[in-house]
Amino acid sequence: FSAAAGRCVETLLRVAPDDRRALGAALASSRGELVAPDDYCQVLRELGDRAKSALRAFEVLHAALPHVGNGAVDKGKLLTASIGALGKMGRPDLARRAFDAGVAGGYGNTVFAHSALFSAFARSVLANEAMGVLESMKGAGLRPTTVSYNAVIDACGKGGVDLWFTLGYFRQMLKDGLCPDRKTFNSLLAACSRVGHLEDARAVFDEMIHLGIGRDIYTYNTFIDAICKCGNMELAMQVLLDMEAKGVKPNVVTYSTLIDGYSKLEKYEEALKLCE
């Protein structure tokens, strides 16, 4: 993160988020120090992490665009950074507006911009919108990436989309020749857990092992949650032993899930032992 970009962010944060003129003036005061497009992208990313108002990032995007050159690549980088920032601030509507403006301007029809928009919708659990972006991406002749499918699968799982539909995207991902990663499987496990489909969760977990994809604490906790929802505490405890054998240390979520599972079955003695 460059010093010039840092100073620019501090200046922008002192300006009212809806004061378009003041934001433009603040950005103009830093223009001589900023290197386009990298510094401008850093400014937008930092605003996404720190700013409470998405309007500030949206206005900064439009103020910065004329100063990053006429190249579609540089403008595309700025657009992707802004969509990511707006997504982090929970404004997928503004992220969509920025994306549409980029496509209309001839610099938004890229895999990177689409992926950023996927993430913006996934963060706000807008599954239908994320699925729509995937279809429009294919229609534009762009090949979805693992990141693209991960965002759609995550949004579907969190958005309550039918599990078979969510698993269908996973199969489509494999058909497209893409390699799923840990995030893919963690999202699938979470989707199975939410609806209490233990057999599907076991199949996903076993597929991770088959493909040699490492399981982290989130993987194990999500799988244990699916097992506990189905009341199979014997299997849940076997998974606990397996994760410890694999060097993954149980945390408070692991134990809380197991204690809750035993409690729902009125096996309070086992629950208390785990608490101890």
XYZ file of C-alpha atoms in Angstrom:
276
model
C 0.000 0.000 0.000
C 1.755 3.177 -1.195
C 2.150 6.222 1.029
C 0.426 8.404 -1.571
C -2.606 6.117 -1.662
C -2.701 6.110 2.143
C -2.707 9.910 2.302
C -5.436 10.047 -0.323
C -7.634 7.653 1.669
C -7.259 9.743 4.831
C -8.233 12.862 2.879
C -11.276 11.183 1.356
C -12.463 9.861 4.712
C -12.648 13.428 6.036
C -15.122 14.392 3.292
C -18.877 13.845 3.582
C -19.680 10.673 1.604
C -22.458 12.292 -0.445
C -20.557 15.499 -1.293
C -19.615 14.717 -4.893
C -17.846 18.023 -5.486
C -15.736 17.770 -2.316
C -14.807 14.159 -3.084
C -13.695 15.174 -6.571
C -11.632 18.019 -5.137
C -10.052 15.717 -2.522
C -9.091 13.198 -5.184
C -7.764 15.982 -7.428
C -5.512 17.223 -4.616
C -3.806 13.805 -4.528
C -3.688 13.268 -8.279
C -0.107 14.423 -8.707
C 1.125 11.703 -6.333
C -1.047 8.786 -7.393
C 0.170 6.262 -9.954
C -2.636 5.060 -12.228
C -4.259 2.606 -12.042
C -2.592 0.783 -9.134
C -2.814 3.554 -6.531
C -6.414 4.285 -7.446
C -7.259 0.602 -7.027
C -5.547 0.580 -3.640
C -7.584 3.608 -2.573
C -10.825 1.850 -3.506
C -9.841 -1.379 -1.746
C -8.949 0.532 1.405
C -12.257 2.391 1.292
C -13.987 -0.982 1.034
C -12.266 -2.108 4.218
C -12.642 1.127 6.195
C -15.424 3.339 4.871
C -18.972 3.062 6.154
C -20.505 4.767 3.160
C -20.533 3.022 -0.194
C -21.475 6.279 -1.877
C -17.946 7.528 -1.228
C -16.379 4.612 -3.117
C -18.951 4.917 -5.912
C -18.181 8.607 -6.415
C -14.431 8.012 -6.210
C -14.725 5.475 -9.039
C -16.353 8.004 -11.359
C -13.944 10.765 -10.352
C -10.922 8.508 -10.960
C -11.943 6.941 -14.282
C -10.908 9.909 -16.489
C -7.423 9.866 -14.937
C -6.374 6.247 -15.380
C -5.847 6.530 -19.112
C -7.953 5.495 -22.068
C -6.973 1.817 -21.965
C -9.740 -0.700 -21.254
C -7.353 -2.801 -19.150
C -6.558 -0.010 -16.680
C -10.194 1.054 -16.437
C -11.151 -2.588 -15.971
C -8.778 -2.886 -13.020
C -10.332 0.179 -11.412
C -13.829 -1.161 -12.035
C -13.000 -4.539 -10.465
C -11.552 -2.846 -7.381
C -14.638 -0.654 -7.000
C -17.071 -3.581 -7.355
C -15.099 -5.444 -4.689
C -15.206 -2.442 -2.349
C -18.943 -1.917 -2.844
C -19.573 -5.603 -2.247
C -17.688 -5.465 1.049
C -19.831 -2.525 2.126
C -23.019 -4.437 1.442
C -24.119 -2.453 -1.598
C -24.524 -4.983 -4.409
C -26.949 -2.564 -6.080
C -24.182 -0.002 -6.542
C -21.768 -2.774 -7.541
C -24.220 -3.754 -10.271
C -24.570 -0.145 -11.429
C -20.796 0.199 -11.654
C -20.542 -3.109 -13.532
C -23.261 -2.175 -16.039
C -21.594 1.186 -16.655
C -18.305 -0.613 -17.264
C -19.857 -2.997 -19.770
C -21.539 -0.090 -21.558
C -18.214 1.766 -21.584
C -16.372 -1.161 -23.137
C -14.129 -2.042 -20.187
C -16.361 -4.185 -17.936
C -16.830 -7.379 -19.907
C -13.991 -9.259 -18.194
C -13.687 -12.370 -16.042
C -12.306 -10.222 -13.209
C -15.234 -7.789 -13.161
C -17.730 -10.652 -13.313
C -15.959 -12.459 -10.464
C -16.038 -9.322 -8.318
C -19.770 -8.979 -8.992
C -20.305 -12.653 -8.083
C -18.638 -11.999 -4.739
C -20.705 -8.848 -4.145
C -23.940 -10.790 -4.639
C -22.689 -13.771 -2.614
C -21.804 -11.529 0.346
C -25.384 -10.247 0.376
C -26.812 -13.755 -0.171
C -28.419 -12.819 -3.495
C -28.427 -16.248 -5.103
C -30.679 -15.492 -8.088
C -28.579 -12.464 -9.011
C -25.361 -14.493 -8.766
C -26.833 -17.227 -10.965
C -27.883 -14.584 -13.477
C -24.339 -13.217 -13.658
C -23.013 -16.707 -14.396
C -25.404 -17.093 -17.317
C -24.669 -13.614 -18.689
C -20.945 -14.317 -18.359
C -21.288 -17.436 -20.513
C -23.490 -15.523 -22.939
C -20.735 -12.949 -23.326
C -18.307 -15.678 -24.351
C -16.335 -15.629 -21.097
C -15.275 -18.859 -19.397
C -16.229 -19.000 -15.699
C -13.409 -19.759 -13.279
C -13.296 -21.739 -10.047
C -13.782 -18.420 -8.222
C -16.936 -17.783 -10.274
C -18.499 -21.125 -9.413
C -17.431 -20.861 -5.778
C -19.284 -17.562 -5.422
C -22.448 -18.965 -7.026
C -22.359 -22.152 -4.914
C -21.814 -20.099 -1.766
C -24.687 -17.746 -2.604
C -27.000 -20.660 -3.413
C -26.169 -22.421 -0.165
C -26.684 -19.334 1.966
C -29.726 -18.207 -0.007
C -31.717 -21.380 0.565
C -31.652 -22.555 -3.040
C -32.626 -26.221 -3.443
C -29.617 -28.402 -2.599
C -29.875 -30.412 -5.808
C -29.702 -27.189 -7.769
C -26.614 -26.128 -5.807
C -24.953 -29.507 -6.355
C -25.804 -29.117 -10.038
C -23.467 -26.128 -10.245
C -20.731 -28.288 -8.739
C -21.273 -30.929 -11.421
C -21.342 -28.200 -14.083
C -18.058 -26.885 -12.703
C -16.439 -30.323 -13.106
C -17.924 -30.656 -16.598
C -16.266 -27.351 -17.539
C -12.912 -28.878 -16.593
C -12.380 -26.742 -13.491
C -10.747 -28.014 -10.318
C -12.736 -27.424 -7.124
C -10.802 -26.185 -4.128
C -11.336 -26.141 -0.361
C -13.699 -23.183 -0.582
C -15.860 -25.087 -3.075
C -16.257 -28.024 -0.740
C -16.706 -25.919 2.392
C -19.576 -24.083 0.689
C -21.134 -27.382 -0.430
C -20.819 -28.829 3.070
C -22.463 -25.724 4.516
C -25.338 -26.096 2.023
C -25.795 -29.760 3.007
C -25.656 -28.885 6.694
C -28.321 -26.174 6.436
C -30.880 -28.656 5.145
C -29.679 -31.619 7.217
C -28.649 -33.856 4.294
C -26.085 -36.087 5.958
C -25.523 -38.502 3.073
C -24.798 -35.648 0.670
C -22.461 -34.106 3.249
C -20.624 -37.429 3.587
C -20.301 -37.700 -0.190
C -18.857 -34.169 -0.384
C -16.468 -34.868 2.508
C -15.314 -38.155 0.939
C -14.794 -36.438 -2.427
C -12.435 -33.978 -0.721
C -10.386 -36.916 0.534
C -10.450 -38.549 -2.913
C -9.157 -35.383 -4.574
C -6.522 -34.830 -1.892
C -7.896 -31.452 -0.828
C -6.890 -30.539 2.704
C -9.626 -30.058 5.291
C -9.454 -27.117 7.677
C -11.280 -26.340 10.914
C -14.232 -24.882 8.993
C -14.542 -28.087 6.934
C -14.651 -30.293 10.014
C -16.974 -27.998 11.978
C -19.437 -27.803 9.094
C -19.403 -31.581 8.583
C -19.876 -32.168 12.317
C -22.804 -29.732 12.293
C -24.495 -31.701 9.490
C -23.968 -34.947 11.420
C -25.302 -33.522 14.684
C -28.417 -32.184 12.967
C -29.177 -35.767 11.973
C -28.533 -37.028 15.522
C -25.674 -39.369 14.622
C -23.443 -38.494 17.565
C -21.360 -41.646 17.261
C -20.233 -40.564 13.794
C -19.737 -36.987 15.033
C -17.331 -38.191 17.709
C -15.479 -40.311 15.144
C -14.972 -37.190 13.020
C -13.710 -35.354 16.122
C -11.071 -38.041 16.606
C -10.200 -37.935 12.896
C -9.639 -34.176 12.888
C -7.370 -34.416 15.922
C -5.420 -37.236 14.244
C -5.013 -35.030 11.164
C -3.567 -32.216 13.276
C -6.643 -29.961 13.157
C -7.294 -28.690 16.677
C -10.974 -28.488 17.733
C -12.152 -25.018 18.717
C -15.086 -23.582 20.645
C -17.380 -24.007 17.620
C -16.507 -27.714 17.395
C -17.333 -28.382 21.041
C -20.404 -26.137 21.060
C -21.824 -28.016 18.069
C -21.233 -31.406 19.695
C -22.653 -30.270 23.052
C -25.744 -28.939 21.292
C -26.119 -32.222 19.404
C -26.033 -34.287 22.600
C -28.366 -31.862 24.374
C -31.016 -32.124 21.672
C -30.982 -35.892 22.191
C -31.247 -35.282 25.975
C -27.887 -36.959 26.504
C -26.835 -34.424 29.090
C -24.085 -36.507 30.693
C -22.205 -36.741 27.387
C -22.729 -33.025 26.823
C -21.276 -32.170 30.238
C -18.251 -34.396 29.601
C -17.531 -32.478 26.421
C -17.951 -29.189 28.276
C -15.352 -30.347 30.800
